[in-house]
Amino acid sequence: MTATTNAPPARKRSHGDSTAPPGKRRNLGDLKVAMIFIAPATLGFVVFYIWPTLRGAYLSFTEYSLLSAPKFNGLANYERMVQDSFFWNALGVTVEYVVINIGVQTVLAVGIAMLMYRLTKSITVRAIILAPYLVANVVVALVWYWMLDVQVGVVQTFLGWVGIDPVAFFGDSHWAIPTVAGINVWRHMGYTALLVFAGLQTIPKYVYEAAEVDGSTEWKTFWRITLPLLRPVLVMVLVVTMIGSFQIFDTVAVTTQGGPINATRVIYYYIYERAFTRFDFGYASAMALVLFAILAVVSLLQLRLLRAKESDLA
């Protein structure tokens, strides 16, 4: 007498999945797909960001003019920077531009965002507000350069109608950097306003309803509810705007080219002049590295002091 069983025959596993459970096999498959998708971006990041940064850091310790191989000179470029009055002037002009640009742009952006939030949420209005940001910065600078021209500018004509003498917006050292800042405020405030507007939509309506029940005025509600709850968004806006403001270049290059009397020679334009007009790449790399360190420190301070990770809604 022979015994028979109904057990299914053992299935022969393939070579790649002989031991791994199904969940783990799926995770490994997802990882491979993810690696394929992020590989091009990673390659571009390494080639266009990491490698130039490392190369610039190396050149900052050399004397290099393109005509010969880099020659190591230790900290000579950094010692030269400390004694360079043009470097400190460029840094001061840049800080003046950053303060004007961030201050005016943030106030106007918050005001525009509040108006949109209270009056309209029309997509057409948002598109109109964003329109200046879609125009190339060089084009914006050229148009404003012609409009503000002291002899033929249309703005000078309007000033004449109200009895104001022509103003040399780009030729007067007192007006030059506020004018450059004003042009960039005009171009970027719509984009910043939309970021703030998106932040306003994350604030629950019941918070405003409770404030209204308690008899809070519009002004008190703005200062005690809206601004504190907008802090995470405002921190992000301030950090991004600050970094972008320190990198101001194209508007200066198109309109004033650093003049008059170094009044608009910002740090980016000074680095460009040293590198590509005087071929002093070692010194220019040293200034670029110092600017990188300044931006990193200021950004970290902003994130830490403004408590970017915390939200009053939690």
PDB file of C-alpha atoms in Angstrom:
ATOM      1  CA  MET A   1       0.000   0.000   0.000  1.00  0.00           C
ATOM      2  CA  THR A   2       1.391   3.366  -1.023  1.00  0.00           C
ATOM      3  CA  ALA A   3       0.579   6.766   0.580  1.00  0.00           C
ATOM      4  CA  THR A   4      -0.316   9.752  -1.644  1.00  0.00           C
ATOM      5  CA  THR A   5      -0.348  13.516  -0.751  1.00  0.00           C
ATOM      6  CA  ASN A   6      -2.072  16.606  -2.344  1.00  0.00           C
ATOM      7  CA  ALA A   7       0.720  19.057  -1.534  1.00  0.00           C
ATOM      8  CA  PRO A   8       1.640  21.309  -4.523  1.00  0.00           C
ATOM      9  CA  PRO A   9       5.015  20.742  -6.047  1.00  0.00           C
ATOM     10  CA  ALA A  10       7.771  23.107  -4.937  1.00  0.00           C
ATOM     11  CA  ARG A  11       7.996  26.121  -7.332  1.00  0.00           C
ATOM     12  CA  LYS A  12      11.422  26.788  -8.721  1.00  0.00           C
ATOM     13  CA  ARG A  13      12.408  30.413  -7.865  1.00  0.00           C
ATOM     14  CA  SER A  14      14.188  32.568 -10.321  1.00  0.00           C
ATOM     15  CA  HIS A  15      17.788  33.635  -9.756  1.00  0.00           C
ATOM     16  CA  GLY A  16      17.002  37.235  -8.515  1.00  0.00           C
ATOM     17  CA  ASP A  17      14.143  36.556  -6.079  1.00  0.00           C
ATOM     18  CA  SER A  18      15.009  33.231  -4.542  1.00  0.00           C
ATOM     19  CA  THR A  19      15.195  34.438  -0.923  1.00  0.00           C
ATOM     20  CA  ALA A  20      13.846  38.047  -0.658  1.00  0.00           C
ATOM     21  CA  PRO A  21      10.196  38.519   0.499  1.00  0.00           C
ATOM     22  CA  PRO A  22       7.807  40.240  -1.970  1.00  0.00           C
ATOM     23  CA  GLY A  23       7.741  43.580  -0.045  1.00  0.00           C
ATOM     24  CA  LYS A  24      11.506  43.872  -0.023  1.00  0.00           C
ATOM     25  CA  ARG A  25      11.729  42.949  -3.712  1.00  0.00           C
ATOM     26  CA  ARG A  26       9.249  45.737  -4.501  1.00  0.00           C
ATOM     27  CA  ASN A  27      11.273  48.268  -2.488  1.00  0.00           C
ATOM     28  CA  LEU A  28      14.456  47.308  -4.315  1.00  0.00           C
ATOM     29  CA  GLY A  29      12.639  47.729  -7.628  1.00  0.00           C
ATOM     30  CA  ASP A  30      11.366  51.195  -6.626  1.00  0.00           C
ATOM     31  CA  LEU A  31      14.887  52.179  -5.574  1.00  0.00           C
ATOM     32  CA  LYS A  32      16.296  51.259  -8.979  1.00  0.00           C
ATOM     33  CA  VAL A  33      13.592  53.287 -10.765  1.00  0.00           C
ATOM     34  CA  ALA A  34      14.212  56.252  -8.457  1.00  0.00           C
ATOM     35  CA  MET A  35      17.954  56.089  -9.100  1.00  0.00           C
ATOM     36  CA  ILE A  36      17.348  56.157 -12.855  1.00  0.00           C
ATOM     37  CA  PHE A  37      15.166  59.283 -12.553  1.00  0.00           C
ATOM     38  CA  ILE A  38      17.471  61.250 -10.239  1.00  0.00           C
ATOM     39  CA  ALA A  39      20.682  60.277 -12.021  1.00  0.00           C
ATOM     40  CA  PRO A  40      20.525  63.095 -14.664  1.00  0.00           C
ATOM     41  CA  ALA A  41      19.834  65.757 -12.016  1.00  0.00           C
ATOM     42  CA  THR A  42      22.596  64.382  -9.795  1.00  0.00           C
ATOM     43  CA  LEU A  43      25.033  64.391 -12.709  1.00  0.00           C
ATOM     44  CA  GLY A  44      24.149  67.999 -13.547  1.00  0.00           C
ATOM     45  CA  PHE A  45      24.481  69.031  -9.897  1.00  0.00           C
ATOM     46  CA  VAL A  46      27.946  67.483  -9.643  1.00  0.00           C
ATOM     47  CA  VAL A  47      29.187  68.861 -12.977  1.00  0.00           C
ATOM     48  CA  PHE A  48      27.731  72.367 -12.769  1.00  0.00           C
ATOM     49  CA  TYR A  49      27.744  73.022  -8.977  1.00  0.00           C
ATOM     50  CA  ILE A  50      29.990  70.710  -6.963  1.00  0.00           C
ATOM     51  CA  TRP A  51      32.937  70.614  -9.362  1.00  0.00           C
ATOM     52  CA  PRO A  52      33.006  74.421 -10.056  1.00  0.00           C
ATOM     53  CA  THR A  53      32.745  75.060  -6.304  1.00  0.00           C
ATOM     54  CA  LEU A  54      35.696  72.794  -5.539  1.00  0.00           C
ATOM     55  CA  ARG A  55      37.651  74.239  -8.481  1.00  0.00           C
ATOM     56  CA  GLY A  56      36.929  77.787  -7.299  1.00  0.00           C
ATOM     57  CA  ALA A  57      38.001  76.928  -3.761  1.00  0.00           C
ATOM     58  CA  TYR A  58      41.302  75.614  -5.122  1.00  0.00           C
ATOM     59  CA  LEU A  59      41.870  78.666  -7.360  1.00  0.00           C
ATOM     60  CA  SER A  60      41.296  81.009  -4.419  1.00  0.00           C
ATOM     61  CA  PHE A  61      44.658  79.860  -3.056  1.00  0.00           C
ATOM     62  CA  THR A  62      46.482  80.429  -6.346  1.00  0.00           C
ATOM     63  CA  GLU A  63      47.577  83.123  -8.735  1.00  0.00           C
ATOM     64  CA  TYR A  64      45.870  82.333 -12.027  1.00  0.00           C
ATOM     65  CA  SER A  65      45.398  84.417 -15.155  1.00  0.00           C
ATOM     66  CA  LEU A  66      44.448  81.831 -17.830  1.00  0.00           C
ATOM     67  CA  LEU A  67      47.771  82.392 -19.597  1.00  0.00           C
ATOM     68  CA  SER A  68      49.715  80.046 -17.328  1.00  0.00           C
ATOM     69  CA  ALA A  69      49.087  77.234 -14.894  1.00  0.00           C
ATOM     70  CA  PRO A  70      47.711  78.175 -11.428  1.00  0.00           C
ATOM     71  CA  LYS A  71      50.535  78.992  -9.009  1.00  0.00           C
ATOM     72  CA  PHE A  72      49.859  78.290  -5.313  1.00  0.00           C
ATOM     73  CA  ASN A  73      50.250  81.438  -3.201  1.00  0.00           C
ATOM     74  CA  GLY A  74      48.661  80.397   0.112  1.00  0.00           C
ATOM     75  CA  LEU A  75      46.504  83.046   1.783  1.00  0.00           C
ATOM     76  CA  ALA A  76      47.866  85.939  -0.312  1.00  0.00           C
ATOM     77  CA  ASN A  77      44.511  86.549  -2.035  1.00  0.00           C
ATOM     78  CA  TYR A  78      42.674  86.725   1.291  1.00  0.00           C
ATOM     79  CA  GLU A  79      45.292  89.093   2.788  1.00  0.00           C
ATOM     80  CA  ARG A  80      44.941  91.246  -0.318  1.00  0.00           C
ATOM     81  CA  MET A  81      41.157  91.250   0.119  1.00  0.00           C
ATOM     82  CA  VAL A  82      41.413  92.630   3.653  1.00  0.00           C
ATOM     83  CA  GLN A  83      43.394  95.620   2.352  1.00  0.00           C
ATOM     84  CA  ASP A  84      41.300  96.156  -0.813  1.00  0.00           C
ATOM     85  CA  SER A  85      39.134  99.253  -0.361  1.00  0.00           C
ATOM     86  CA  PHE A  86      37.189  98.435  -3.558  1.00  0.00           C
ATOM     87  CA  PHE A  87      36.156  95.080  -2.084  1.00  0.00           C
ATOM     88  CA  TRP A  88      34.801  96.689   1.090  1.00  0.00           C
ATOM     89  CA  ASN A  89      33.065  99.388  -0.945  1.00  0.00           C
ATOM     90  CA  ALA A  90      31.437  96.700  -3.130  1.00  0.00           C
ATOM     91  CA  LEU A  91      30.339  94.787  -0.039  1.00  0.00           C
ATOM     92  CA  GLY A  92      28.852  97.955   1.492  1.00  0.00           C
ATOM     93  CA  VAL A  93      27.011  98.846  -1.723  1.00  0.00           C
ATOM     94  CA  THR A  94      25.639  95.285  -1.891  1.00  0.00           C
ATOM     95  CA  VAL A  95      24.402  95.428   1.697  1.00  0.00           C
ATOM     96  CA  GLU A  96      22.692  98.771   0.960  1.00  0.00           C
ATOM     97  CA  TYR A  97      20.993  97.228  -2.071  1.00  0.00           C
ATOM     98  CA  VAL A  98      19.930  94.130  -0.087  1.00  0.00           C
ATOM     99  CA  VAL A  99      18.392  96.199   2.710  1.00  0.00           C
ATOM    100  CA  ILE A 100      16.411  98.398   0.291  1.00  0.00           C
ATOM    101  CA  ASN A 101      15.360  95.513  -1.939  1.00  0.00           C
ATOM    102  CA  ILE A 102      14.247  93.133   0.821  1.00  0.00           C
ATOM    103  CA  GLY A 103      12.589  95.828   2.940  1.00  0.00           C
ATOM    104  CA  VAL A 104      10.520  97.403   0.162  1.00  0.00           C
ATOM    105  CA  GLN A 105       9.787  94.152  -1.656  1.00  0.00           C
ATOM    106  CA  THR A 106       8.589  92.298   1.442  1.00  0.00           C
ATOM    107  CA  VAL A 107       6.298  95.103   2.586  1.00  0.00           C
ATOM    108  CA  LEU A 108       4.756  95.523  -0.880  1.00  0.00           C
ATOM    109  CA  ALA A 109       4.419  91.751  -1.377  1.00  0.00           C
ATOM    110  CA  VAL A 110       2.612  91.276   1.945  1.00  0.00           C
ATOM    111  CA  GLY A 111       0.318  94.212   1.114  1.00  0.00           C
ATOM    112  CA  ILE A 112      -0.529  92.848  -2.341  1.00  0.00           C
ATOM    113  CA  ALA A 113      -1.080  89.354  -0.936  1.00  0.00           C
ATOM    114  CA  MET A 114      -3.436  90.680   1.743  1.00  0.00           C
ATOM    115  CA  LEU A 115      -5.413  92.631  -0.866  1.00  0.00           C
ATOM    116  CA  MET A 116      -5.739  89.539  -3.067  1.00  0.00           C
ATOM    117  CA  TYR A 117      -6.750  87.394  -0.094  1.00  0.00           C
ATOM    118  CA  ARG A 118      -9.445  89.833   1.022  1.00  0.00           C
ATOM    119  CA  LEU A 119     -10.720  91.141  -2.326  1.00  0.00           C
ATOM    120  CA  THR A 120     -10.221  88.550  -5.040  1.00  0.00           C
ATOM    121  CA  LYS A 121      -8.764  85.132  -5.741  1.00  0.00           C
ATOM    122  CA  SER A 122      -9.015  85.543  -9.494  1.00  0.00           C
ATOM    123  CA  ILE A 123      -6.468  83.583 -11.517  1.00  0.00           C
ATOM    124  CA  THR A 124      -6.373  86.455 -14.042  1.00  0.00           C
ATOM    125  CA  VAL A 125      -5.309  88.898 -11.335  1.00  0.00           C
ATOM    126  CA  ARG A 126      -2.579  86.503 -10.197  1.00  0.00           C
ATOM    127  CA  ALA A 127      -1.312  86.175 -13.769  1.00  0.00           C
ATOM    128  CA  ILE A 128      -1.163  89.958 -14.182  1.00  0.00           C
ATOM    129  CA  ILE A 129       0.727  90.335 -10.895  1.00  0.00           C
ATOM    130  CA  LEU A 130       3.196  87.625 -11.935  1.00  0.00           C
ATOM    131  CA  ALA A 131       3.740  89.064 -15.449  1.00  0.00           C
ATOM    132  CA  PRO A 132       6.832  91.241 -14.673  1.00  0.00           C
ATOM    133  CA  TYR A 133       8.605  88.184 -13.260  1.00  0.00           C
ATOM    134  CA  LEU A 134       8.199  86.398 -16.602  1.00  0.00           C
ATOM    135  CA  VAL A 135      10.167  89.084 -18.476  1.00  0.00           C
ATOM    136  CA  ALA A 136      13.923  88.625 -18.714  1.00  0.00           C
ATOM    137  CA  ASN A 137      15.833  90.738 -16.219  1.00  0.00           C
ATOM    138  CA  VAL A 138      17.997  92.292 -18.928  1.00  0.00           C
ATOM    139  CA  VAL A 139      14.912  93.398 -20.879  1.00  0.00           C
ATOM    140  CA  VAL A 140      13.374  94.899 -17.739  1.00  0.00           C
ATOM    141  CA  ALA A 141      16.588  96.788 -16.987  1.00  0.00           C
ATOM    142  CA  LEU A 142      16.812  98.175 -20.546  1.00  0.00           C
ATOM    143  CA  VAL A 143      13.176  99.325 -20.592  1.00  0.00           C
ATOM    144  CA  TRP A 144      13.510 101.106 -17.254  1.00  0.00           C
ATOM    145  CA  TYR A 145      16.847 102.572 -18.338  1.00  0.00           C
ATOM    146  CA  TRP A 146      15.138 104.242 -21.286  1.00  0.00           C
ATOM    147  CA  MET A 147      12.071 105.282 -19.286  1.00  0.00           C
ATOM    148  CA  LEU A 148      14.235 106.951 -16.598  1.00  0.00           C
ATOM    149  CA  ASP A 149      16.674 108.593 -19.019  1.00  0.00           C
ATOM    150  CA  VAL A 150      17.353 112.114 -17.835  1.00  0.00           C
ATOM    151  CA  GLN A 151      16.768 113.668 -21.298  1.00  0.00           C
ATOM    152  CA  VAL A 152      14.215 111.566 -23.189  1.00  0.00           C
ATOM    153  CA  GLY A 153      12.710 109.324 -20.495  1.00  0.00           C
ATOM    154  CA  VAL A 154       8.939 109.276 -20.168  1.00  0.00           C
ATOM    155  CA  VAL A 155       9.237 109.393 -16.371  1.00  0.00           C
ATOM    156  CA  GLN A 156      11.060 112.721 -16.661  1.00  0.00           C
ATOM    157  CA  THR A 157       8.128 114.052 -18.688  1.00  0.00           C
ATOM    158  CA  PHE A 158       5.676 113.092 -15.912  1.00  0.00           C
ATOM    159  CA  LEU A 159       7.932 114.715 -13.307  1.00  0.00           C
ATOM    160  CA  GLY A 160       7.966 117.900 -15.424  1.00  0.00           C
ATOM    161  CA  TRP A 161       4.151 117.984 -15.443  1.00  0.00           C
ATOM    162  CA  VAL A 162       4.132 118.157 -11.624  1.00  0.00           C
ATOM    163  CA  GLY A 163       6.896 120.755 -11.478  1.00  0.00           C
ATOM    164  CA  ILE A 164       9.837 118.505 -10.560  1.00  0.00           C
ATOM    165  CA  ASP A 165      13.184 119.051 -12.289  1.00  0.00           C
ATOM    166  CA  PRO A 166      14.734 116.102 -14.182  1.00  0.00           C
ATOM    167  CA  VAL A 167      16.436 113.594 -11.920  1.00  0.00           C
ATOM    168  CA  ALA A 168      19.555 111.654 -12.985  1.00  0.00           C
ATOM    169  CA  PHE A 169      18.364 108.360 -11.547  1.00  0.00           C
ATOM    170  CA  PHE A 170      21.373 106.430 -12.855  1.00  0.00           C
ATOM    171  CA  GLY A 171      23.863 109.321 -12.950  1.00  0.00           C
ATOM    172  CA  ASP A 172      23.488 110.595  -9.379  1.00  0.00           C
ATOM    173  CA  SER A 173      25.416 108.564  -6.791  1.00  0.00           C
ATOM    174  CA  HIS A 174      22.626 109.097  -4.234  1.00  0.00           C
ATOM    175  CA  TRP A 175      19.873 107.856  -6.557  1.00  0.00           C
ATOM    176  CA  ALA A 176      21.700 105.087  -8.418  1.00  0.00           C
ATOM    177  CA  ILE A 177      21.470 102.119  -6.017  1.00  0.00           C
ATOM    178  CA  PRO A 178      17.868 102.905  -4.862  1.00  0.00           C
ATOM    179  CA  THR A 179      16.901 103.062  -8.547  1.00  0.00           C
ATOM    180  CA  VAL A 180      18.499  99.682  -9.286  1.00  0.00           C
ATOM    181  CA  ALA A 181      16.764  98.249  -6.218  1.00  0.00           C
ATOM    182  CA  GLY A 182      13.437  99.755  -7.329  1.00  0.00           C
ATOM    183  CA  ILE A 183      13.684  98.078 -10.740  1.00  0.00           C
ATOM    184  CA  ASN A 184      14.229  94.675  -9.166  1.00  0.00           C
ATOM    185  CA  VAL A 185      11.463  95.263  -6.627  1.00  0.00           C
ATOM    186  CA  TRP A 186       9.078  95.975  -9.512  1.00  0.00           C
ATOM    187  CA  ARG A 187      10.063  92.722 -11.241  1.00  0.00           C
ATOM    188  CA  HIS A 188      10.040  90.373  -8.223  1.00  0.00           C
ATOM    189  CA  MET A 189       7.305  91.669  -5.895  1.00  0.00           C
ATOM    190  CA  GLY A 190       4.514  89.867  -7.788  1.00  0.00           C
ATOM    191  CA  TYR A 191       6.253  86.517  -7.445  1.00  0.00           C
ATOM    192  CA  THR A 192       6.915  87.144  -3.748  1.00  0.00           C
ATOM    193  CA  ALA A 193       3.303  88.229  -3.254  1.00  0.00           C
ATOM    194  CA  LEU A 194       2.058  84.936  -4.677  1.00  0.00           C
ATOM    195  CA  LEU A 195       4.253  83.009  -2.222  1.00  0.00           C
ATOM    196  CA  VAL A 196       2.805  85.019   0.673  1.00  0.00           C
ATOM    197  CA  PHE A 197      -0.697  84.578  -0.766  1.00  0.00           C
ATOM    198  CA  ALA A 198      -0.194  80.804  -0.750  1.00  0.00           C
ATOM    199  CA  GLY A 199       0.864  81.052   2.893  1.00  0.00           C
ATOM    200  CA  LEU A 200      -2.272  83.041   3.767  1.00  0.00           C
ATOM    201  CA  GLN A 201      -4.465  80.270   2.379  1.00  0.00           C
ATOM    202  CA  THR A 202      -2.973  77.800   4.877  1.00  0.00           C
ATOM    203  CA  ILE A 203      -4.282  79.800   7.860  1.00  0.00           C
ATOM    204  CA  PRO A 204      -7.557  78.220   9.085  1.00  0.00           C
ATOM    205  CA  LYS A 205     -10.612  80.481   8.779  1.00  0.00           C
ATOM    206  CA  TYR A 206     -11.824  79.542  12.259  1.00  0.00           C
ATOM    207  CA  VAL A 207      -8.885  81.497  13.692  1.00  0.00           C
ATOM    208  CA  TYR A 208     -10.182  84.702  12.078  1.00  0.00           C
ATOM    209  CA  GLU A 209     -13.758  83.863  13.106  1.00  0.00           C
ATOM    210  CA  ALA A 210     -12.666  83.463  16.728  1.00  0.00           C
ATOM    211  CA  ALA A 211     -10.787  86.793  16.574  1.00  0.00           C
ATOM    212  CA  GLU A 212     -13.885  88.495  15.152  1.00  0.00           C
ATOM    213  CA  VAL A 213     -16.044  87.079  17.935  1.00  0.00           C
ATOM    214  CA  ASP A 214     -13.562  88.434  20.479  1.00  0.00           C
ATOM    215  CA  GLY A 215     -13.889  91.900  18.923  1.00  0.00           C
ATOM    216  CA  SER A 216     -10.403  92.096  17.392  1.00  0.00           C
ATOM    217  CA  THR A 217      -9.901  94.900  14.866  1.00  0.00           C
ATOM    218  CA  GLU A 218      -8.424  94.335  11.389  1.00  0.00           C
ATOM    219  CA  TRP A 219      -5.121  95.908  12.455  1.00  0.00           C
ATOM    220  CA  LYS A 220      -4.807  93.772  15.603  1.00  0.00           C
ATOM    221  CA  THR A 221      -5.775  90.645  13.692  1.00  0.00           C
ATOM    222  CA  PHE A 222      -3.037  91.325  11.136  1.00  0.00           C
ATOM    223  CA  TRP A 223      -0.283  91.888  13.724  1.00  0.00           C
ATOM    224  CA  ARG A 224      -1.316  89.240  16.278  1.00  0.00           C
ATOM    225  CA  ILE A 225      -2.652  86.449  14.045  1.00  0.00           C
ATOM    226  CA  THR A 226      -1.760  86.817  10.388  1.00  0.00           C
ATOM    227  CA  LEU A 227       1.922  87.765  10.680  1.00  0.00           C
ATOM    228  CA  PRO A 228       2.804  85.188  13.383  1.00  0.00           C
ATOM    229  CA  LEU A 229       1.087  82.399  11.440  1.00  0.00           C
ATOM    230  CA  LEU A 230       2.831  83.516   8.246  1.00  0.00           C
ATOM    231  CA  ARG A 231       6.274  83.250   9.857  1.00  0.00           C
ATOM    232  CA  PRO A 232       7.373  79.948   8.186  1.00  0.00           C
ATOM    233  CA  VAL A 233       6.471  81.323   4.746  1.00  0.00           C
ATOM    234  CA  LEU A 234       8.046  84.713   5.452  1.00  0.00           C
ATOM    235  CA  VAL A 235      11.265  83.055   6.624  1.00  0.00           C
ATOM    236  CA  MET A 236      11.485  81.117   3.369  1.00  0.00           C
ATOM    237  CA  VAL A 237      10.761  84.291   1.370  1.00  0.00           C
ATOM    238  CA  LEU A 238      13.377  86.297   3.286  1.00  0.00           C
ATOM    239  CA  VAL A 239      16.088  83.653   2.886  1.00  0.00           C
ATOM    240  CA  VAL A 240      15.453  83.223  -0.849  1.00  0.00           C
ATOM    241  CA  THR A 241      15.195  86.986  -1.415  1.00  0.00           C
ATOM    242  CA  MET A 242      18.358  87.665   0.572  1.00  0.00           C
ATOM    243  CA  ILE A 243      20.400  85.134  -1.407  1.00  0.00           C
ATOM    244  CA  GLY A 244      19.029  86.460  -4.698  1.00  0.00           C
ATOM    245  CA  SER A 245      19.673  90.064  -3.682  1.00  0.00           C
ATOM    246  CA  PHE A 246      23.340  89.380  -2.928  1.00  0.00           C
ATOM    247  CA  GLN A 247      23.607  87.983  -6.467  1.00  0.00           C
ATOM    248  CA  ILE A 248      22.467  91.179  -8.193  1.00  0.00           C
ATOM    249  CA  PHE A 249      24.471  91.574 -11.409  1.00  0.00           C
ATOM    250  CA  ASP A 250      22.563  91.880 -14.690  1.00  0.00           C
ATOM    251  CA  THR A 251      20.666  95.082 -13.846  1.00  0.00           C
ATOM    252  CA  VAL A 252      23.922  96.793 -12.836  1.00  0.00           C
ATOM    253  CA  ALA A 253      25.757  95.493 -15.911  1.00  0.00           C
ATOM    254  CA  VAL A 254      23.045  96.812 -18.260  1.00  0.00           C
ATOM    255  CA  THR A 255      22.386 100.207 -16.664  1.00  0.00           C
ATOM    256  CA  THR A 256      25.293 101.671 -14.664  1.00  0.00           C
ATOM    257  CA  GLN A 257      28.204  99.226 -15.006  1.00  0.00           C
ATOM    258  CA  GLY A 258      29.256 100.052 -11.457  1.00  0.00           C
ATOM    259  CA  GLY A 259      29.069 103.845 -11.753  1.00  0.00           C
ATOM    260  CA  PRO A 260      28.795 106.628 -10.965  1.00  0.00           C
ATOM    261  CA  ILE A 261      31.985 106.682  -8.855  1.00  0.00           C
ATOM    262  CA  ASN A 262      31.569 103.055  -7.734  1.00  0.00           C
ATOM    263  CA  ALA A 263      28.122 103.862  -6.309  1.00  0.00           C
ATOM    264  CA  THR A 264      26.603 100.688  -7.835  1.00  0.00           C
ATOM    265  CA  ARG A 265      29.655  98.433  -8.025  1.00  0.00           C
ATOM    266  CA  VAL A 266      28.103  95.501  -6.168  1.00  0.00           C
ATOM    267  CA  ILE A 267      30.179  92.508  -5.100  1.00  0.00           C
ATOM    268  CA  TYR A 268      29.054  90.260  -7.990  1.00  0.00           C
ATOM    269  CA  TYR A 269      29.976  92.912 -10.550  1.00  0.00           C
ATOM    270  CA  TYR A 270      33.353  93.488  -8.871  1.00  0.00           C
ATOM    271  CA  ILE A 271      34.083  89.729  -8.952  1.00  0.00           C
ATOM    272  CA  TYR A 272      33.126  89.682 -12.643  1.00  0.00           C
ATOM    273  CA  GLU A 273      35.434  92.630 -13.388  1.00  0.00           C
ATOM    274  CA  ARG A 274      38.419  91.027 -11.655  1.00  0.00           C
ATOM    275  CA  ALA A 275      37.875  87.657 -13.347  1.00  0.00           C
ATOM    276  CA  PHE A 276      36.813  88.455 -16.902  1.00  0.00           C
ATOM    277  CA  THR A 277      38.247  91.914 -17.645  1.00  0.00           C
ATOM    278  CA  ARG A 278      41.530  91.665 -15.702  1.00  0.00           C
ATOM    279  CA  PHE A 279      41.896  87.847 -15.749  1.00  0.00           C
ATOM    280  CA  ASP A 280      42.648  87.815 -12.024  1.00  0.00           C
ATOM    281  CA  PHE A 281      40.882  84.529 -11.447  1.00  0.00           C
ATOM    282  CA  GLY A 282      42.639  83.625  -8.199  1.00  0.00           C
ATOM    283  CA  TYR A 283      41.580  86.825  -6.437  1.00  0.00           C
ATOM    284  CA  ALA A 284      38.073  86.658  -7.926  1.00  0.00           C
ATOM    285  CA  SER A 285      37.694  83.074  -6.670  1.00  0.00           C
ATOM    286  CA  ALA A 286      38.752  84.154  -3.177  1.00  0.00           C
ATOM    287  CA  MET A 287      36.074  86.882  -3.139  1.00  0.00           C
ATOM    288  CA  ALA A 288      33.463  84.419  -4.425  1.00  0.00           C
ATOM    289  CA  LEU A 289      34.341  81.975  -1.649  1.00  0.00           C
ATOM    290  CA  VAL A 290      34.055  84.695   1.000  1.00  0.00           C
ATOM    291  CA  LEU A 291      30.663  85.705  -0.428  1.00  0.00           C
ATOM    292  CA  PHE A 292      29.558  82.053  -0.259  1.00  0.00           C
ATOM    293  CA  ALA A 293      30.556  81.907   3.422  1.00  0.00           C
ATOM    294  CA  ILE A 294      28.714  85.173   4.173  1.00  0.00           C
ATOM    295  CA  LEU A 295      25.518  83.916   2.520  1.00  0.00           C
ATOM    296  CA  ALA A 296      25.703  80.592   4.353  1.00  0.00           C
ATOM    297  CA  VAL A 297      26.160  82.250   7.751  1.00  0.00           C
ATOM    298  CA  VAL A 298      23.420  84.860   7.190  1.00  0.00           C
ATOM    299  CA  SER A 299      20.973  82.196   5.940  1.00  0.00           C
ATOM    300  CA  LEU A 300      21.601  79.955   8.950  1.00  0.00           C
ATOM    301  CA  LEU A 301      21.156  82.915  11.309  1.00  0.00           C
ATOM    302  CA  GLN A 302      17.860  83.810   9.641  1.00  0.00           C
ATOM    303  CA  LEU A 303      16.574  80.253   9.921  1.00  0.00           C
ATOM    304  CA  ARG A 304      17.673  79.943  13.554  1.00  0.00           C
ATOM    305  CA  LEU A 305      16.549  83.376  14.836  1.00  0.00           C
ATOM    306  CA  LEU A 306      13.200  83.334  13.030  1.00  0.00           C
ATOM    307  CA  ARG A 307      12.452  79.740  14.173  1.00  0.00           C
ATOM    308  CA  ALA A 308      11.745  78.498  10.652  1.00  0.00           C
ATOM    309  CA  LYS A 309      10.930  74.949  11.788  1.00  0.00           C
ATOM    310  CA  GLU A 310       8.203  76.033  14.201  1.00  0.00           C
ATOM    311  CA  SER A 311       4.618  77.009  13.501  1.00  0.00           C
ATOM    312  CA  ASP A 312       2.187  78.691  15.867  1.00  0.00           C
ATOM    313  CA  LEU A 313      -0.580  76.525  14.403  1.00  0.00           C
ATOM    314  CA  ALA A 314       0.881  73.389  15.976  1.00  0.00           C
TER     315      ALA A 314
END
